[in-house]
JSON list of C-alpha atoms in Angstrom, two decimals:
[
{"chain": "V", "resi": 455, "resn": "UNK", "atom": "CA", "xyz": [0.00, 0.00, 0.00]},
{"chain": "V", "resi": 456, "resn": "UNK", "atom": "CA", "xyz": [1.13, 3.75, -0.15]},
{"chain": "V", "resi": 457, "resn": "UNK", "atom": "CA", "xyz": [2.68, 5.68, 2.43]},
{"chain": "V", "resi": 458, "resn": "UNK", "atom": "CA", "xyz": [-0.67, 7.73, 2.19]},
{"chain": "V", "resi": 459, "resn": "UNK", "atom": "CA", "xyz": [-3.20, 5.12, 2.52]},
{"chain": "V", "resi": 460, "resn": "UNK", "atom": "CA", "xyz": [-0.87, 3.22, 5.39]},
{"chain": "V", "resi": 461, "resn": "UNK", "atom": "CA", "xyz": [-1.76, 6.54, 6.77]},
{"chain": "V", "resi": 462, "resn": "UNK", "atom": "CA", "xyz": [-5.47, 6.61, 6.42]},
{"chain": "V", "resi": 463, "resn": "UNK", "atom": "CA", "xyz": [-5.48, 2.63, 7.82]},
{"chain": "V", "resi": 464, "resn": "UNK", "atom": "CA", "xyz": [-3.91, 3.96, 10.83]},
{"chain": "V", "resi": 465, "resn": "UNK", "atom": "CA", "xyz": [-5.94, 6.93, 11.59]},
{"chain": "V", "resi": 466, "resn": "UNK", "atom": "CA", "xyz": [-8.53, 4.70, 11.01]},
{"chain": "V", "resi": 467, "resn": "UNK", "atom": "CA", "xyz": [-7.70, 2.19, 13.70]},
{"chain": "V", "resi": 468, "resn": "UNK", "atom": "CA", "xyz": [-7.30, 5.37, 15.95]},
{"chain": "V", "resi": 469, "resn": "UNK", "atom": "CA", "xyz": [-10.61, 6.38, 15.32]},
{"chain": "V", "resi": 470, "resn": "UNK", "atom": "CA", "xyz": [-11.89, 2.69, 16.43]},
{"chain": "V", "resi": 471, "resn": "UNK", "atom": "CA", "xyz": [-9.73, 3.00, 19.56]},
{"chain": "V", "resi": 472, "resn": "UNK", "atom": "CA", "xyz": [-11.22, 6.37, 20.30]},
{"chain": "V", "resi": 473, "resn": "UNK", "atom": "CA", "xyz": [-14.46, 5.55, 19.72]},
{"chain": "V", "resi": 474, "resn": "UNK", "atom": "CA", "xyz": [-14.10, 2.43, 22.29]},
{"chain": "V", "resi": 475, "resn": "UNK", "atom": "CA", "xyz": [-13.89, -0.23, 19.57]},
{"chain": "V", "resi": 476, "resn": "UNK", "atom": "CA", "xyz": [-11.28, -2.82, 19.83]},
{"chain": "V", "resi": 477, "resn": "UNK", "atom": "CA", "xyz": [-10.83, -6.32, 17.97]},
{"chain": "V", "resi": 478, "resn": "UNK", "atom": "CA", "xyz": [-10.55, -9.12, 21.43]},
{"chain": "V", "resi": 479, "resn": "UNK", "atom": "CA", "xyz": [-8.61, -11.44, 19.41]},
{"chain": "V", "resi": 480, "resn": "UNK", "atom": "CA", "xyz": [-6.13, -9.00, 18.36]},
{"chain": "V", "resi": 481, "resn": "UNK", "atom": "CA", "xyz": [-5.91, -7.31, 21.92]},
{"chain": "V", "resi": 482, "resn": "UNK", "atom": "CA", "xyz": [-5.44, -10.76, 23.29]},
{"chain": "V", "resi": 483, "resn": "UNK", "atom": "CA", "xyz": [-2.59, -11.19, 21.19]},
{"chain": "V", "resi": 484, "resn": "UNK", "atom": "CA", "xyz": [-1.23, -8.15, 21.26]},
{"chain": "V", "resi": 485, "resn": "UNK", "atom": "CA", "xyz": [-1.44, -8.48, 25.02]},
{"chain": "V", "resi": 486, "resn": "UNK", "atom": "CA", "xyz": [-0.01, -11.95, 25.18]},
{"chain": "V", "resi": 487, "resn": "UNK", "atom": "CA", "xyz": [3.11, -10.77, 22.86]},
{"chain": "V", "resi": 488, "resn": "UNK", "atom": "CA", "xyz": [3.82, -8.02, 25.34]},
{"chain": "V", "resi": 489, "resn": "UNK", "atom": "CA", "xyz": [3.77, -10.35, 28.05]},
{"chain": "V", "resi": 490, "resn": "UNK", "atom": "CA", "xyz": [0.91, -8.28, 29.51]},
{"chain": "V", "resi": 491, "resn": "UNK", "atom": "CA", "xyz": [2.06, -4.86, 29.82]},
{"chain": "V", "resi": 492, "resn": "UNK", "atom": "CA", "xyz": [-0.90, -3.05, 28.78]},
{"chain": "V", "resi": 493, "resn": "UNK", "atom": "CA", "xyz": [1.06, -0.01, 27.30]},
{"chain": "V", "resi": 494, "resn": "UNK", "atom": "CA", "xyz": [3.33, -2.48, 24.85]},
{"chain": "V", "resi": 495, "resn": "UNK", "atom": "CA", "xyz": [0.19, -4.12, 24.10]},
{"chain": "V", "resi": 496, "resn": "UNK", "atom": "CA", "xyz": [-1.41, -0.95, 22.85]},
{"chain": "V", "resi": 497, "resn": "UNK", "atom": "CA", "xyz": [1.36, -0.31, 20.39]},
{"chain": "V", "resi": 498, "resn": "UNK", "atom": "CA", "xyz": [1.66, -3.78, 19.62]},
{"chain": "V", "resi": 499, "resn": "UNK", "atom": "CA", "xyz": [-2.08, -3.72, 19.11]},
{"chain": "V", "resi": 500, "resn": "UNK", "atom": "CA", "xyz": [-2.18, -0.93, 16.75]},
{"chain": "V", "resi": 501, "resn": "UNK", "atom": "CA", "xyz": [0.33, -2.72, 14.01]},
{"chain": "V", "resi": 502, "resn": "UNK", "atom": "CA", "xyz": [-1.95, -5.95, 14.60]},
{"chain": "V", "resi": 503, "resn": "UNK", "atom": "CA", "xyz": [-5.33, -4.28, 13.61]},
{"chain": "V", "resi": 504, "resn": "UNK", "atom": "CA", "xyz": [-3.43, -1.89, 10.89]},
{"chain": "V", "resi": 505, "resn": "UNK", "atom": "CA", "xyz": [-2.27, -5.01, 9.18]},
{"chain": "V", "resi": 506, "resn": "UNK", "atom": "CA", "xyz": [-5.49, -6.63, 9.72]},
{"chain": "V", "resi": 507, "resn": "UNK", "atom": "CA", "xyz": [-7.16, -3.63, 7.88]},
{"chain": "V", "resi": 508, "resn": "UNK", "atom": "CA", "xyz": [-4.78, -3.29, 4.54]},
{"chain": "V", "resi": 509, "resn": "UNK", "atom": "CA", "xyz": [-5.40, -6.93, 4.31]},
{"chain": "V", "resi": 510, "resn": "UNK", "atom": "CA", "xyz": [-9.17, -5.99, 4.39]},
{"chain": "V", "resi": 511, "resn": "UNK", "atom": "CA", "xyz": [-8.66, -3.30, 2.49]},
{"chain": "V", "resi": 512, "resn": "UNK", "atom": "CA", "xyz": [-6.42, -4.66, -0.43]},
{"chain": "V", "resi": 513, "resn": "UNK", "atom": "CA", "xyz": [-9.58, -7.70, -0.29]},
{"chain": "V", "resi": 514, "resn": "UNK", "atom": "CA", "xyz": [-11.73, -5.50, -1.60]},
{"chain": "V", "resi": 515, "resn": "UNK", "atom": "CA", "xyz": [-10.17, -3.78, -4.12]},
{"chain": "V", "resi": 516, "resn": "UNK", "atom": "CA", "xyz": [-9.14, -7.01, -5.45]},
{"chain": "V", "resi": 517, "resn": "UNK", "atom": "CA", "xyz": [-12.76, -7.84, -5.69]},
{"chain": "V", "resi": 518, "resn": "UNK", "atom": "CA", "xyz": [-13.90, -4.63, -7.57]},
{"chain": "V", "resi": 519, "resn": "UNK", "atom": "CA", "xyz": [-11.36, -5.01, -9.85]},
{"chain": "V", "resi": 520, "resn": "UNK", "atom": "CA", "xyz": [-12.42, -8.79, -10.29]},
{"chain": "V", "resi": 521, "resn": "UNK", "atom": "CA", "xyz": [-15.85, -7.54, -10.74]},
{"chain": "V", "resi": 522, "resn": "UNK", "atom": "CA", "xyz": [-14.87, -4.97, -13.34]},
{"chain": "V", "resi": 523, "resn": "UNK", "atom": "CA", "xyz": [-12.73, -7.22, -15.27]},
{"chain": "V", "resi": 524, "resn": "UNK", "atom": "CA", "xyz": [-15.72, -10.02, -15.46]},
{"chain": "V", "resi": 525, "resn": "UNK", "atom": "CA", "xyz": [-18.12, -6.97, -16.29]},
{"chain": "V", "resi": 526, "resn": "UNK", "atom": "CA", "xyz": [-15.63, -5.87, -18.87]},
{"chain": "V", "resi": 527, "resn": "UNK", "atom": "CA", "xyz": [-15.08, -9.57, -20.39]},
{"chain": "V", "resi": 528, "resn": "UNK", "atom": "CA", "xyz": [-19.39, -9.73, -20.55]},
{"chain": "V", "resi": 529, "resn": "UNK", "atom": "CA", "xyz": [-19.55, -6.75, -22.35]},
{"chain": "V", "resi": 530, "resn": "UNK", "atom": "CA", "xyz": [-17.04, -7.89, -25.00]},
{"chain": "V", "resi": 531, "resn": "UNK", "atom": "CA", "xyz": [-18.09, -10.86, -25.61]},
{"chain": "V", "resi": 532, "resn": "UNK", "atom": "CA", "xyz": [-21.66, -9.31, -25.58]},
{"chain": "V", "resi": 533, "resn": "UNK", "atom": "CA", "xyz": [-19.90, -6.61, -28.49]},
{"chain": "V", "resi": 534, "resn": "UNK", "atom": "CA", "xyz": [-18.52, -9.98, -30.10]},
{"chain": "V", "resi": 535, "resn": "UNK", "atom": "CA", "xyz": [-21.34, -11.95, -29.83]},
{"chain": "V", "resi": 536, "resn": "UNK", "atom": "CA", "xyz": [-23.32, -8.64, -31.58]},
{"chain": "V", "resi": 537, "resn": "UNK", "atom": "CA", "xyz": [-20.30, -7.84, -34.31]},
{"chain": "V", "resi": 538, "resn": "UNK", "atom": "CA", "xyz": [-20.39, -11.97, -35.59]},
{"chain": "V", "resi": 539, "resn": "UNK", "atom": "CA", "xyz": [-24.35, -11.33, -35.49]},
{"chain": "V", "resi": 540, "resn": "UNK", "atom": "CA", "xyz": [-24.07, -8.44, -38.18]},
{"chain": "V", "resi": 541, "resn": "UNK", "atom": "CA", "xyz": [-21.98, -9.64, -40.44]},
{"chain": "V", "resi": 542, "resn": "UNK", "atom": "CA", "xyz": [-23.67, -13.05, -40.92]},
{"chain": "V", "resi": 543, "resn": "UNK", "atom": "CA", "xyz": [-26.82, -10.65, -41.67]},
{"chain": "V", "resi": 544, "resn": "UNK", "atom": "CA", "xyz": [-24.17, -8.56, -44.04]},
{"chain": "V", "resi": 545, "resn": "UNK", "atom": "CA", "xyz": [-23.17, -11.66, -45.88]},
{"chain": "V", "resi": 546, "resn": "UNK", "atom": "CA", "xyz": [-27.06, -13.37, -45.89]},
{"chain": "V", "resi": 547, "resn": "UNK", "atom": "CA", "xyz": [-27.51, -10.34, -48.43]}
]
Protein backbone atom coordinates (compact mmCIF):
# COMPACT_ATOMS: atom_id res chain seq x y z
CA UNK A 1 0.00 0.00 0.00
CA UNK A 2 1.13 3.75 -0.15
CA UNK A 3 2.68 5.68 2.43
CA UNK A 4 -0.67 7.73 2.19
CA UNK A 5 -3.20 5.12 2.52
CA UNK A 6 -0.87 3.22 5.39
CA UNK A 7 -1.76 6.54 6.77
CA UNK A 8 -5.47 6.61 6.42
CA UNK A 9 -5.48 2.63 7.82
CA UNK A 10 -3.91 3.96 10.83
CA UNK A 11 -5.94 6.93 11.59
CA UNK A 12 -8.53 4.70 11.01
CA UNK A 13 -7.70 2.19 13.70
CA UNK A 14 -7.30 5.37 15.95
CA UNK A 15 -10.61 6.38 15.32
CA UNK A 16 -11.89 2.69 16.43
CA UNK A 17 -9.73 3.00 19.56
CA UNK A 18 -11.22 6.37 20.30
CA UNK A 19 -14.46 5.55 19.72
CA UNK A 20 -14.10 2.43 22.29
CA UNK A 21 -13.89 -0.23 19.57
CA UNK A 22 -11.28 -2.82 19.83
CA UNK A 23 -10.83 -6.32 17.97
CA UNK A 24 -10.55 -9.12 21.43
CA UNK A 25 -8.61 -11.44 19.41
CA UNK A 26 -6.13 -9.00 18.36
CA UNK A 27 -5.91 -7.31 21.92
CA UNK A 28 -5.44 -10.76 23.29
CA UNK A 29 -2.59 -11.19 21.19
CA UNK A 30 -1.23 -8.15 21.26
CA UNK A 31 -1.44 -8.48 25.02
CA UNK A 32 -0.01 -11.95 25.18
CA UNK A 33 3.11 -10.77 22.86
CA UNK A 34 3.82 -8.02 25.34
CA UNK A 35 3.77 -10.35 28.05
CA UNK A 36 0.91 -8.28 29.51
CA UNK A 37 2.06 -4.86 29.82
CA UNK A 38 -0.90 -3.05 28.78
CA UNK A 39 1.06 -0.01 27.30
CA UNK A 40 3.33 -2.48 24.85
CA UNK A 41 0.19 -4.12 24.10
CA UNK A 42 -1.41 -0.95 22.85
CA UNK A 43 1.36 -0.31 20.39
CA UNK A 44 1.66 -3.78 19.62
CA UNK A 45 -2.08 -3.72 19.11
CA UNK A 46 -2.18 -0.93 16.75
CA UNK A 47 0.33 -2.72 14.01
CA UNK A 48 -1.95 -5.95 14.60
CA UNK A 49 -5.33 -4.28 13.61
CA UNK A 50 -3.43 -1.89 10.89
CA UNK A 51 -2.27 -5.01 9.18
CA UNK A 52 -5.49 -6.63 9.72
CA UNK A 53 -7.16 -3.63 7.88
CA UNK A 54 -4.78 -3.29 4.54
CA UNK A 55 -5.40 -6.93 4.31
CA UNK A 56 -9.17 -5.99 4.39
CA UNK A 57 -8.66 -3.30 2.49
CA UNK A 58 -6.42 -4.66 -0.43
CA UNK A 59 -9.58 -7.70 -0.29
CA UNK A 60 -11.73 -5.50 -1.60
CA UNK A 61 -10.17 -3.78 -4.12
CA UNK A 62 -9.14 -7.01 -5.45
CA UNK A 63 -12.76 -7.84 -5.69
CA UNK A 64 -13.90 -4.63 -7.57
CA UNK A 65 -11.36 -5.01 -9.85
CA UNK A 66 -12.42 -8.79 -10.29
CA UNK A 67 -15.85 -7.54 -10.74
CA UNK A 68 -14.87 -4.97 -13.34
CA UNK A 69 -12.73 -7.22 -15.27
CA UNK A 70 -15.72 -10.02 -15.46
CA UNK A 71 -18.12 -6.97 -16.29
CA UNK A 72 -15.63 -5.87 -18.87
CA UNK A 73 -15.08 -9.57 -20.39
CA UNK A 74 -19.39 -9.73 -20.55
CA UNK A 75 -19.55 -6.75 -22.35
CA UNK A 76 -17.04 -7.89 -25.00
CA UNK A 77 -18.09 -10.86 -25.61
CA UNK A 78 -21.66 -9.31 -25.58
CA UNK A 79 -19.90 -6.61 -28.49
CA UNK A 80 -18.52 -9.98 -30.10
CA UNK A 81 -21.34 -11.95 -29.83
CA UNK A 82 -23.32 -8.64 -31.58
CA UNK A 83 -20.30 -7.84 -34.31
CA UNK A 84 -20.39 -11.97 -35.59
CA UNK A 85 -24.35 -11.33 -35.49
CA UNK A 86 -24.07 -8.44 -38.18
CA UNK A 87 -21.98 -9.64 -40.44
CA UNK A 88 -23.67 -13.05 -40.92
CA UNK A 89 -26.82 -10.65 -41.67
CA UNK A 90 -24.17 -8.56 -44.04
CA UNK A 91 -23.17 -11.66 -45.88
CA UNK A 92 -27.06 -13.37 -45.89
CA UNK A 93 -27.51 -10.34 -48.43
Amino acid sequence: MSQSSSNMVRALVLRELEAGKRDDGLWLQAMSESKMDSTKAQVRYLELRTQAMQGDVKGLLIKQIRGAVAQDTGVRLSNASLADYLSAKTLNK
